[in-house]
Coordinates of C-alpha atoms in Angstrom, one line a residue:
Chain A
M1 CA -9.5 10.1 -61.4
R2 CA -6.0 9.8 -60.7
K3 CA -6.5 13.5 -58.4
L4 CA -9.7 11.8 -57.2
A5 CA -8.0 9.0 -55.4
L6 CA -5.7 10.9 -54.1
L7 CA -8.0 13.1 -52.0
F8 CA -9.5 10.1 -50.9
A9 CA -6.0 8.5 -49.8
M10 CA -5.3 12.0 -48.3
A11 CA -8.2 12.6 -46.3
L12 CA -8.2 8.9 -45.0
L13 CA -4.1 10.0 -43.7
L14 CA -5.3 13.1 -42.5
A15 CA -9.1 11.4 -40.3
P16 CA -8.5 12.0 -36.6
A17 CA -8.7 8.9 -34.8
S18 CA -7.1 7.4 -37.6
F19 CA -4.2 5.9 -35.5
A20 CA -4.6 3.6 -32.7
Q21 CA -3.4 3.7 -29.9
S22 CA -2.2 -0.2 -29.8
A23 CA 0.0 0.6 -26.5
Q24 CA -0.6 -1.3 -23.4
L25 CA -1.3 1.0 -20.3
R26 CA -0.1 -0.9 -17.7
T27 CA -0.6 0.4 -13.7
K28 CA 1.7 0.0 -10.5
V29 CA 0.6 1.4 -7.3
V30 CA 4.5 2.3 -4.9
K31 CA 3.9 4.9 -2.2
R32 CA 5.5 7.9 -2.4
K33 CA 8.5 9.2 -2.0
A34 CA 7.7 12.9 -1.2
P35 CA 7.1 14.4 2.5
G36 CA 3.9 12.8 3.4
S37 CA 4.3 9.3 2.0
G38 CA 0.8 7.9 0.4
L39 CA 0.2 6.1 -3.2
Q40 CA 0.2 7.2 -6.2
V41 CA -0.3 5.6 -9.4
N42 CA 2.5 4.8 -11.8
L43 CA 1.1 4.5 -14.9
S44 CA 3.4 3.6 -18.0
W45 CA 2.2 2.6 -21.8
N46 CA 3.8 2.6 -24.7
A47 CA 3.8 4.9 -28.0
P48 CA 1.2 4.0 -31.0
N49 CA 3.4 2.1 -33.8
V50 CA 1.3 4.1 -36.6
G51 CA 1.5 8.3 -35.9
C52 CA 3.6 9.6 -33.2
S53 CA 7.7 9.1 -34.6
V54 CA 10.4 12.0 -34.2
S55 CA 8.6 13.9 -37.6
E56 CA 5.1 13.2 -36.0
V57 CA 5.0 14.4 -32.6
C58 CA 2.8 13.2 -30.4
T59 CA 1.6 13.9 -26.6
Y60 CA -0.4 11.6 -24.8
A61 CA -3.9 12.2 -22.7
I62 CA -5.0 10.2 -19.7
Y63 CA -8.4 9.6 -18.6
R64 CA -9.4 9.2 -14.7
G65 CA -12.6 7.5 -13.3
P66 CA -13.7 5.7 -10.5
T67 CA -15.8 2.8 -12.4
S68 CA -14.8 1.5 -15.7
G69 CA -16.3 3.4 -18.5
S70 CA -16.5 6.7 -16.5
E71 CA -13.2 8.0 -17.1
V72 CA -12.6 11.9 -18.1
L73 CA -9.5 14.1 -19.1
L74 CA -7.1 13.8 -16.3
I75 CA -4.4 15.1 -17.0
S76 CA -2.9 16.1 -21.0
G77 CA 0.2 17.3 -23.3
I78 CA 1.7 14.4 -21.6
T79 CA 5.6 14.1 -24.0
A80 CA 6.8 11.2 -22.2
T81 CA 5.6 7.8 -22.2
N82 CA 4.6 7.2 -18.7
Y83 CA 2.9 9.2 -15.3
Q84 CA 2.9 9.8 -12.1
D85 CA -0.6 9.9 -10.2
I86 CA 0.2 11.2 -6.7
G87 CA -3.7 12.7 -6.6
V88 CA -4.9 9.4 -5.6
V89 CA -6.8 8.9 -2.1
S90 CA -6.4 5.2 -0.2
G91 CA -9.2 3.0 -0.2
D92 CA -10.2 3.9 -3.4
S93 CA -10.5 2.4 -6.7
Y94 CA -9.0 3.9 -10.4
F95 CA -9.8 3.2 -14.1
Y96 CA -7.3 4.2 -16.6
E97 CA -7.5 4.6 -20.6
T98 CA -4.5 7.2 -22.4
T99 CA -5.0 8.7 -26.1
A100 CA -2.0 10.2 -28.3
V101 CA -2.3 13.2 -29.5
N102 CA -0.7 14.6 -32.6
V103 CA -1.3 17.3 -35.1
I104 CA -3.9 15.4 -36.7
G105 CA -6.3 14.4 -33.9
Q106 CA -6.5 11.9 -31.0
S107 CA -6.2 8.5 -31.2
V108 CA -8.6 6.1 -30.4
Y109 CA -8.1 5.2 -26.5
S110 CA -5.7 2.6 -24.8
N111 CA -7.1 -0.3 -23.2
E112 CA -8.3 0.2 -20.1
A113 CA -6.0 -0.2 -16.9
S114 CA -7.1 0.2 -13.6
V115 CA -5.8 -0.4 -9.3
N116 CA -7.5 -1.1 -6.7
L117 CA -6.9 1.0 -3.2
A118 CA -8.6 -0.6 -0.8
L119 CA -7.0 -1.4 3.0
P120 CA -7.1 -4.9 3.2
G121 CA -9.3 -6.8 5.5
P122 CA -7.9 -6.5 9.2
P123 CA -7.6 -9.8 11.3
T124 CA -10.5 -10.9 13.2
G125 CA -10.5 -13.1 16.3
L126 CA -7.8 -12.5 17.6
T127 CA -7.3 -14.7 21.1
A128 CA -4.4 -14.5 23.5
V129 CA -3.3 -17.6 25.2
P130 CA -1.0 -17.7 28.6
A131 CA 1.0 -21.1 27.8
P132 CA 3.1 -22.1 31.3
Chain B
M1 CA 28.4 -3.7 42.7
K2 CA 29.5 -7.0 40.7
I3 CA 27.6 -9.3 43.0
L4 CA 24.2 -7.1 42.8
F5 CA 24.1 -6.9 39.0
T6 CA 24.7 -10.5 39.1
I7 CA 21.8 -10.9 41.8
S8 CA 20.2 -9.0 39.5
L9 CA 20.3 -9.9 36.5
L10 CA 19.4 -13.3 37.8
L11 CA 16.2 -12.7 39.1
A12 CA 15.2 -11.1 36.0
L13 CA 16.3 -14.0 33.8
S14 CA 13.9 -16.5 36.6
S15 CA 11.2 -14.2 36.2
V16 CA 11.4 -15.2 32.3
A17 CA 13.1 -18.8 32.7
C18 CA 10.0 -20.6 33.4
G19 CA 9.1 -20.2 29.8
A20 CA 7.0 -18.0 29.8
E21 CA 5.4 -17.8 26.1
V22 CA 1.6 -16.1 24.7
K23 CA 0.9 -18.2 22.1
L24 CA -1.7 -15.6 20.0
A25 CA -4.3 -17.1 16.6
W26 CA -6.3 -15.2 14.5
N27 CA -8.9 -15.9 11.4
A28 CA -7.3 -14.3 8.7
S29 CA -7.4 -11.2 6.5
S30 CA -11.0 -10.5 4.1
T31 CA -7.5 -9.4 1.3
P32 CA -5.1 -12.5 -0.1
G33 CA -1.3 -12.1 -0.2
V34 CA -0.9 -10.4 3.2
R35 CA 1.2 -10.1 6.3
Y36 CA 0.1 -10.4 9.1
R37 CA 2.0 -7.9 12.1
V38 CA 1.6 -8.5 15.7
Y39 CA 1.9 -5.4 18.2
R40 CA 2.3 -5.5 22.1
S41 CA 1.6 -3.3 25.1
T42 CA 1.8 -3.6 28.4
K43 CA -1.7 -0.6 28.5
S44 CA -5.4 -1.3 27.4
G45 CA -5.7 0.4 24.2
G46 CA -2.1 1.2 23.6
P47 CA 0.1 2.3 22.3
Y48 CA 1.3 -0.6 21.2
R49 CA 4.6 -2.5 19.9
M50 CA 5.4 -4.5 17.3
I51 CA 7.0 -7.3 18.2
G52 CA 6.5 -9.3 15.0
S53 CA 6.6 -8.8 11.1
G54 CA 6.1 -10.5 7.7
I55 CA 4.1 -13.3 9.6
S56 CA 2.3 -15.6 7.0
A57 CA 1.2 -17.9 9.6
L58 CA -2.8 -17.2 11.9
T59 CA -0.8 -17.5 15.1
Y60 CA 2.8 -16.4 16.5
T61 CA 3.9 -16.8 20.0
D62 CA 5.2 -15.0 22.3
S63 CA 8.0 -15.5 24.0
G64 CA 9.1 -12.4 25.5
V65 CA 6.9 -12.0 28.5
F66 CA 7.2 -11.9 32.2
D67 CA 5.3 -13.4 34.8
G68 CA 2.6 -11.7 37.0
K69 CA 2.7 -9.0 34.0
T70 CA -0.2 -8.6 32.2
Y71 CA 0.0 -7.8 28.2
F72 CA -2.7 -6.8 25.5
Y73 CA -2.4 -7.7 22.0
V74 CA -3.1 -6.4 18.5
V75 CA -2.9 -8.1 14.9
N76 CA -3.3 -6.1 11.7
C77 CA -1.9 -7.1 8.1
R78 CA 0.0 -5.8 4.8
E79 CA -0.5 -6.4 1.7
L80 CA 2.4 -7.3 -0.2
N81 CA 1.5 -6.0 -3.5
D82 CA 0.8 -2.0 -2.5
N83 CA 2.0 -1.6 0.6
Q84 CA -1.4 -1.1 2.4
I85 CA -2.6 -2.1 5.9
S86 CA -5.1 -2.7 7.9
K87 CA -6.7 -1.2 10.6
Y88 CA -6.0 -3.1 14.1
S89 CA -7.4 -6.3 15.1
N90 CA -9.8 -7.0 18.2
Q91 CA -7.4 -6.2 21.0
A92 CA -6.8 -9.5 23.4
K93 CA -5.9 -9.9 26.6
A94 CA -3.4 -12.3 28.5
V95 CA -2.8 -12.1 31.9
I96 CA 0.9 -14.1 32.6
P97 CA 0.0 -16.3 35.9

């Protein structure tokens, strides 16, 4: 009986996706420092409270999509808790999610964060009147 | 030489001195939180030179104009949070009498 309880507890511990990506995913659009300029999206997040530590090494995966809920894997194996997405185009919108991955499996998705790189609307109806 | 310089300076000043200026006005961008930039050219279609930036009002007065000249103006705007710049507005023409 005790053995069974232990097995059950172990199964719970080892179950994939049993640790939550509690972290708040944040995005910030910045001008690229690299030549050719353009924009990049700086993503950062917090490590999960459970499942990632010195002894439980985690990597992170970023998912990206053009609309909410349409995210597909962009990059995995990130060891830092931030990422610079330079593959963005001015005028488009991007939605992001991240997950943590340890030896047991993958966490649930983080919150969804988004950026809108649409150009601002131009001013209209310009008039120029000389005034003596 | 000095006299010539003084005369030409006076002449140059006199053409500005009558206080010619151009009053510009435009409609706001559809995007909130933008700052406007004003550009001027002596040629229709540009190239334009920026004469004012960081403008939050919808008006601008250009007092750097000369009598008898014709100027062309455009305005665009910059988003404060991500530095994106809009396309130019329509071009407006001002003939200084």
